[in-house]
Short mmCIF file of C-alpha atoms and ligand atoms in Angstrom, two decimals:
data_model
loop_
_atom_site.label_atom_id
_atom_site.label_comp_id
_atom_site.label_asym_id
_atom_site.label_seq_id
_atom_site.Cartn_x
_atom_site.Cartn_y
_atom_site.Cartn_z
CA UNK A 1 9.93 93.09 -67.36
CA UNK A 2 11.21 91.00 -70.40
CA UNK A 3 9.50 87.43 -70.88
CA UNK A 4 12.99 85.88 -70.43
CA UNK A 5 12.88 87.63 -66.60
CA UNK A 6 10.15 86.22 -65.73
CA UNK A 7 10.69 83.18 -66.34
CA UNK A 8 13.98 83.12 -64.32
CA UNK A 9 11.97 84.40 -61.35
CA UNK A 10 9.58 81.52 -61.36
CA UNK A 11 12.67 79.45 -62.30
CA UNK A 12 14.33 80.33 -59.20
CA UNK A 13 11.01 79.59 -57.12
CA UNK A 14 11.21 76.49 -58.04
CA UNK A 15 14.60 75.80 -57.18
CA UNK A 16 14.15 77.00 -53.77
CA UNK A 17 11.02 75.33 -53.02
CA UNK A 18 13.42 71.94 -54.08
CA UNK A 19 16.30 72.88 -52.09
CA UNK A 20 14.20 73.22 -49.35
CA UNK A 21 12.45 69.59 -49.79
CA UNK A 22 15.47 68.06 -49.93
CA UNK A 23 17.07 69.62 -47.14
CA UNK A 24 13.60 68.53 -45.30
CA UNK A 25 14.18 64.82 -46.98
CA UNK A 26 17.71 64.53 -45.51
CA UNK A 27 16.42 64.64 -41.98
CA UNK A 28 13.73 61.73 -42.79
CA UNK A 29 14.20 58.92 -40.85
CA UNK A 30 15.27 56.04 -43.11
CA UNK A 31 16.00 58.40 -45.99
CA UNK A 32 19.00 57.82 -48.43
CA UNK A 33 17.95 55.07 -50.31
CA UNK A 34 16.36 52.88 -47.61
CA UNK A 35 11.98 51.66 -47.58
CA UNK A 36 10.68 54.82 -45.62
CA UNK A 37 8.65 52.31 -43.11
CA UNK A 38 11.19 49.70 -40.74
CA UNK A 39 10.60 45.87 -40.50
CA UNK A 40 7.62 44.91 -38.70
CA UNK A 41 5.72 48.91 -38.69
CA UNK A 42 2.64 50.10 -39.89
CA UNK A 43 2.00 53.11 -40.94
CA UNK A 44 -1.16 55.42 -39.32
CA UNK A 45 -1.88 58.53 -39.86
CA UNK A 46 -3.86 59.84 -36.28
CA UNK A 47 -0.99 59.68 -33.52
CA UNK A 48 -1.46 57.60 -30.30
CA UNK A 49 -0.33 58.39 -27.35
CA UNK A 50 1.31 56.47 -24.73
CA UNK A 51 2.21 57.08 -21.62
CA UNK A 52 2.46 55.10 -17.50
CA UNK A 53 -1.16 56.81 -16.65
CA UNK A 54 0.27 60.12 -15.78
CA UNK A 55 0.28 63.13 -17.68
CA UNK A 56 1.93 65.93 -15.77
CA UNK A 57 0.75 69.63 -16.27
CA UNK A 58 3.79 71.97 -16.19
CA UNK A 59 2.95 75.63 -16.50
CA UNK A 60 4.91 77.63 -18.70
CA UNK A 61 6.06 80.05 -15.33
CA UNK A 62 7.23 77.10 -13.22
CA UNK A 63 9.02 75.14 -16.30
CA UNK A 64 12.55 74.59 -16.34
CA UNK A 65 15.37 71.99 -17.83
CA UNK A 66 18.48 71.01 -15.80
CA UNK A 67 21.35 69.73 -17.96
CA UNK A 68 24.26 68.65 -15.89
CA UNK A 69 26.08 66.19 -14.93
CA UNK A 70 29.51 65.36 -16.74
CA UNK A 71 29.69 68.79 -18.46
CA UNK A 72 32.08 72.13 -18.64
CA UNK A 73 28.38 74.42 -17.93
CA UNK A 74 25.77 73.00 -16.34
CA UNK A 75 22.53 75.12 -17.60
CA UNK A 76 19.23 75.00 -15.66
CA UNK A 77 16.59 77.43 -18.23
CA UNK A 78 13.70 78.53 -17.47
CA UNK A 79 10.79 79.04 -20.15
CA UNK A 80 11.93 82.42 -21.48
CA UNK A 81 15.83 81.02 -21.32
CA UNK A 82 14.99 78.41 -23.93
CA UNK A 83 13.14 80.20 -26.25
CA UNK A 84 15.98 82.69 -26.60
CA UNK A 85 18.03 79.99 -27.85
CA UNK A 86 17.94 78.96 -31.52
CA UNK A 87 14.72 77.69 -32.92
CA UNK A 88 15.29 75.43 -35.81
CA UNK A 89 12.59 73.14 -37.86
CA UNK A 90 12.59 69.54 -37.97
CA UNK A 91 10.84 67.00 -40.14
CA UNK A 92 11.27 63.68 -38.85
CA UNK A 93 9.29 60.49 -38.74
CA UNK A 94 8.28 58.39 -35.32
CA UNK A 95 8.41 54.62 -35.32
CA UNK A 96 7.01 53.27 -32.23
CA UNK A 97 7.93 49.85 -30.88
CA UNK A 98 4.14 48.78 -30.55
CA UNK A 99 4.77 48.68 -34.79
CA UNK A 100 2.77 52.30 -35.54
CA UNK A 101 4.95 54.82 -37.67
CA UNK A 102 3.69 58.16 -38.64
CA UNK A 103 5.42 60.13 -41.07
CA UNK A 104 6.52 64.20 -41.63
CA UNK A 105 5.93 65.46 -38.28
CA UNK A 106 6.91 69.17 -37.98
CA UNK A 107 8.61 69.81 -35.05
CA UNK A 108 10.11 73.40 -33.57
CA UNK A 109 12.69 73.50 -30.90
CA UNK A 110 16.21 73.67 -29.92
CA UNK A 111 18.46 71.19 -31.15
CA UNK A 112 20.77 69.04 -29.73
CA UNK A 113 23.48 69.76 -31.06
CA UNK A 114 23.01 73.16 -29.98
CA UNK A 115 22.52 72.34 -26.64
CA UNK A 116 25.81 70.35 -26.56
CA UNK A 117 27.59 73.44 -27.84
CA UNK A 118 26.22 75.21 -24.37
CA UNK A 119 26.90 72.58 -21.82
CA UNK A 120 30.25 71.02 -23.43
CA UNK A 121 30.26 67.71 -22.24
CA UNK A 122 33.33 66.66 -20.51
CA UNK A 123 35.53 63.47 -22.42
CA UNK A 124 34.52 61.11 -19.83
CA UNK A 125 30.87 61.28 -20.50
CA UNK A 126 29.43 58.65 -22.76
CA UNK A 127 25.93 58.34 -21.92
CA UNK A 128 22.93 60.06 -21.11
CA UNK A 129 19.80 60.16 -19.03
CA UNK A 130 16.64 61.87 -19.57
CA UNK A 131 14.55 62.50 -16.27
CA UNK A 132 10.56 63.24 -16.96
CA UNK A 133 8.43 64.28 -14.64
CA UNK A 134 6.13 61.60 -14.57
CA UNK A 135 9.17 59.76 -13.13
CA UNK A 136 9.91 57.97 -16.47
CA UNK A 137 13.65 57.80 -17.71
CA UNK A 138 15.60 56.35 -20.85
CA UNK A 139 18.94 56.39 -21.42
CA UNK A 140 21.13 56.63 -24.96
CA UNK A 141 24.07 56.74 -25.61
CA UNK A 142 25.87 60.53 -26.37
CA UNK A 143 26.88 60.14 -29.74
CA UNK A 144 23.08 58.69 -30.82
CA UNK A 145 22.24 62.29 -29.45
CA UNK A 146 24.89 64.10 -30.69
CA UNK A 147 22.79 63.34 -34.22
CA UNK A 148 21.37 66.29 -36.40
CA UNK A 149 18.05 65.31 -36.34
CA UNK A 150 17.80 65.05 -32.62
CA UNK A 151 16.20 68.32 -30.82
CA UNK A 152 14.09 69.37 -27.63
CA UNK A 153 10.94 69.71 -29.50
CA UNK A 154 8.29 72.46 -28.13
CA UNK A 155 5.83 72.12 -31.02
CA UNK A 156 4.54 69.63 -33.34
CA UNK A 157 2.65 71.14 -36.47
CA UNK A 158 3.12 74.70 -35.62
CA UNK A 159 1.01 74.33 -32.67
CA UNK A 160 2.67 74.00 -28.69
CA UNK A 161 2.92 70.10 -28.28
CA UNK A 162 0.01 69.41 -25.98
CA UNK A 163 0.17 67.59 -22.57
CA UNK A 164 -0.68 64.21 -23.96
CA UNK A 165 2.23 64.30 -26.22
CA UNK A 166 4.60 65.42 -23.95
CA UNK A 167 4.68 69.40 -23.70
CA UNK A 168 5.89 71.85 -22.99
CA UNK A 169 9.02 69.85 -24.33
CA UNK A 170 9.91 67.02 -25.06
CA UNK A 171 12.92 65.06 -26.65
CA UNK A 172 12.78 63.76 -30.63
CA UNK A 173 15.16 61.15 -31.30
CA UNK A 174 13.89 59.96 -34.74
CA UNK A 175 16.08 57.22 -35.45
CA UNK A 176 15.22 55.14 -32.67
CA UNK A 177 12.10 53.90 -31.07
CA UNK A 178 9.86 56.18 -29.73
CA UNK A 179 9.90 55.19 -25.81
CA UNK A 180 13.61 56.82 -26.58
CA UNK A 181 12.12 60.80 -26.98
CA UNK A 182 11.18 61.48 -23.66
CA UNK A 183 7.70 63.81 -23.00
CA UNK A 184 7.68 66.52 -20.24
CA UNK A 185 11.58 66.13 -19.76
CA UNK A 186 12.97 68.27 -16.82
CA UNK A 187 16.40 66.71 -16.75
CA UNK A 188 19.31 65.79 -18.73
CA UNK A 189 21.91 64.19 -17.20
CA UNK A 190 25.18 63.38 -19.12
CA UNK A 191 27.01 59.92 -17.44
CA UNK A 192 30.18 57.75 -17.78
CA UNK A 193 28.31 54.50 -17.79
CA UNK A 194 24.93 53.60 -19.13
CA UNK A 195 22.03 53.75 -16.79
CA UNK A 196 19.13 51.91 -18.58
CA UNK A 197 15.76 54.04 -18.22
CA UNK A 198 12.19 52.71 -17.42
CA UNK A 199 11.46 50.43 -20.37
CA UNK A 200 15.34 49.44 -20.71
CA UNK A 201 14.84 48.10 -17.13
CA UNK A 202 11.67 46.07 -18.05
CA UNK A 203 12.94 43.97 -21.08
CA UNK A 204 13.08 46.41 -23.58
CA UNK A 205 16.49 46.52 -25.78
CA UNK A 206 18.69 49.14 -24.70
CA UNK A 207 19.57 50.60 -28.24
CA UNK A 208 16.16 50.55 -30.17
CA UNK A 209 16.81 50.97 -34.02
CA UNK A 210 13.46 50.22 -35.89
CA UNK A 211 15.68 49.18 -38.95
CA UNK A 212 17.62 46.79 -37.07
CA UNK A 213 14.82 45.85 -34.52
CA UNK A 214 16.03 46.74 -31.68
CA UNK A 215 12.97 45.86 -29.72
CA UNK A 216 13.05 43.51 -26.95
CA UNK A 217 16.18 42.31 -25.09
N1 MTE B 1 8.00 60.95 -19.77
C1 MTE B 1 7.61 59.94 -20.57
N2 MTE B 1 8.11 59.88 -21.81
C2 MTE B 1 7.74 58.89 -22.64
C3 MTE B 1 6.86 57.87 -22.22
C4 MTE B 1 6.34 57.97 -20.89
O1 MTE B 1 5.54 57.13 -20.43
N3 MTE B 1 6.74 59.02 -20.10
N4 MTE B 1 6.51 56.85 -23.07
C5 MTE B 1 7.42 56.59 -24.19
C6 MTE B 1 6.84 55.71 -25.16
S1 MTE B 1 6.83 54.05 -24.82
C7 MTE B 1 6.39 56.18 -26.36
S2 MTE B 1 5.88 55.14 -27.59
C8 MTE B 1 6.28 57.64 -26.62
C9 MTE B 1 4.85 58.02 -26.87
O2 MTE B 1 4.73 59.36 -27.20
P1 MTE B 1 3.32 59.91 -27.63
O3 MTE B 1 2.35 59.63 -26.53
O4 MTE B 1 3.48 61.36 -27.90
O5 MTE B 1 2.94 59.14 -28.89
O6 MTE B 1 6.76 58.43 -25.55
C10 MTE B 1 7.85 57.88 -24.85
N5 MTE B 1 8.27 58.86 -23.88
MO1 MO B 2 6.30 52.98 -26.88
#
């Protein structure tokens, strides 16, 4: 192989490793110009976990997600159902409303806008509702999850998201607050008017963009 050869090989590594960052860099939160960390947020690197004092085991045989509601196909799948749909990789940040954000999580799951091509939602829904089986529930409107970076997330860092965190799934909504990405989701419901969820009920805001501060209402 000639000198010049070589060097376009590791040339072309290069590029691709770069493509590939950037691609990853277009799905950061707060990317395109903006400070990476919203008004008011600190960053930390460990990553805390909140929940209401319940954190529900599902096993992998009795898991399933019901997505109905104001939709052409309702889908109810079951664990080996939702792996067989497309995996893609995310790498988002969180911001969470207590003013922690952690930055380049890896996530694996199925996106949403995936999921929207299965269930079709019907022109008369404009909202939606995620049920959790801790009894928790938040509500956004569709076109905040009609979003690229959005997904049903089944693993963070290339491991299965653990209870704590919300597994076996759980939604990633990176542009808004985290009380938005609900853990061990088991329902998604798509609506023609907006049902505020758990937190939305108790005072907080019922958007929740960090960059805006969308906190409190
Ligand atoms: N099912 C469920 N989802 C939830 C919550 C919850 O209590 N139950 N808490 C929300 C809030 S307030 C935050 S900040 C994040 C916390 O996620 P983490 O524990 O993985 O950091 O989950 C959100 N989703
Ligand atoms: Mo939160």
């Amino acid at each position: 192989m000639s000198q010049d050869d070589t060097t376009g090989q590791i040339r072309q590594k290069l590029v691709d490793t770069k493509e590939k960052l950037a691609k990853a860099g277009h799905l950061l939160t707060g990317g395109g110009g903006k400070d990476r960390l919203p008004p008011g947020q600190r960053e930390v690197k460990n990553w805390p976990v909140l929940d209401l004092g319940i954190q529900p085991e599902i096993p992998l045989e009795s898991w399933e997600l019901t997505v109905d509601g104001l939709v052409e196909n309702p889908v109810t799948w079951n664990w080996a159902q939702f792996q067989a749909q497309p995996q893609q990789q995310f790498l988002t940040d969180i911001h969470c409303v207590t003013a922690w954000s952690r930055y380049d999580n890896h996530w694996d799951g199925v996106s949403a806008r995936h999921l929207l091509s299965v269930v079709k939602p019907k022109p008369d829904a404009r909202h939606i509702v995620f049920h959790s089986h801790d009894g928790y529930t938040t509500n956004v409107k569709l076109e905040v999850f009609n979003d690229e970076d959005v997904l049903l997330a089944h693993s963070w860092e290339g491991k299965p998201i653990t209870t704590e965190h919300g597994g076996p799934v759980r939604v990633i909504i990176p542009k808004y607050y985290f009380w938005k990405s609900a853990k061990w989701v088991k329902r998604i419901e798509f609506v023609a008017e907006d049902q505020p969820g758990f937190w939305e009920e108790r005072g907080y805001h019922n958007e929740g963009d960090p960059w805006t501060e969308q906190r409190y209402s």
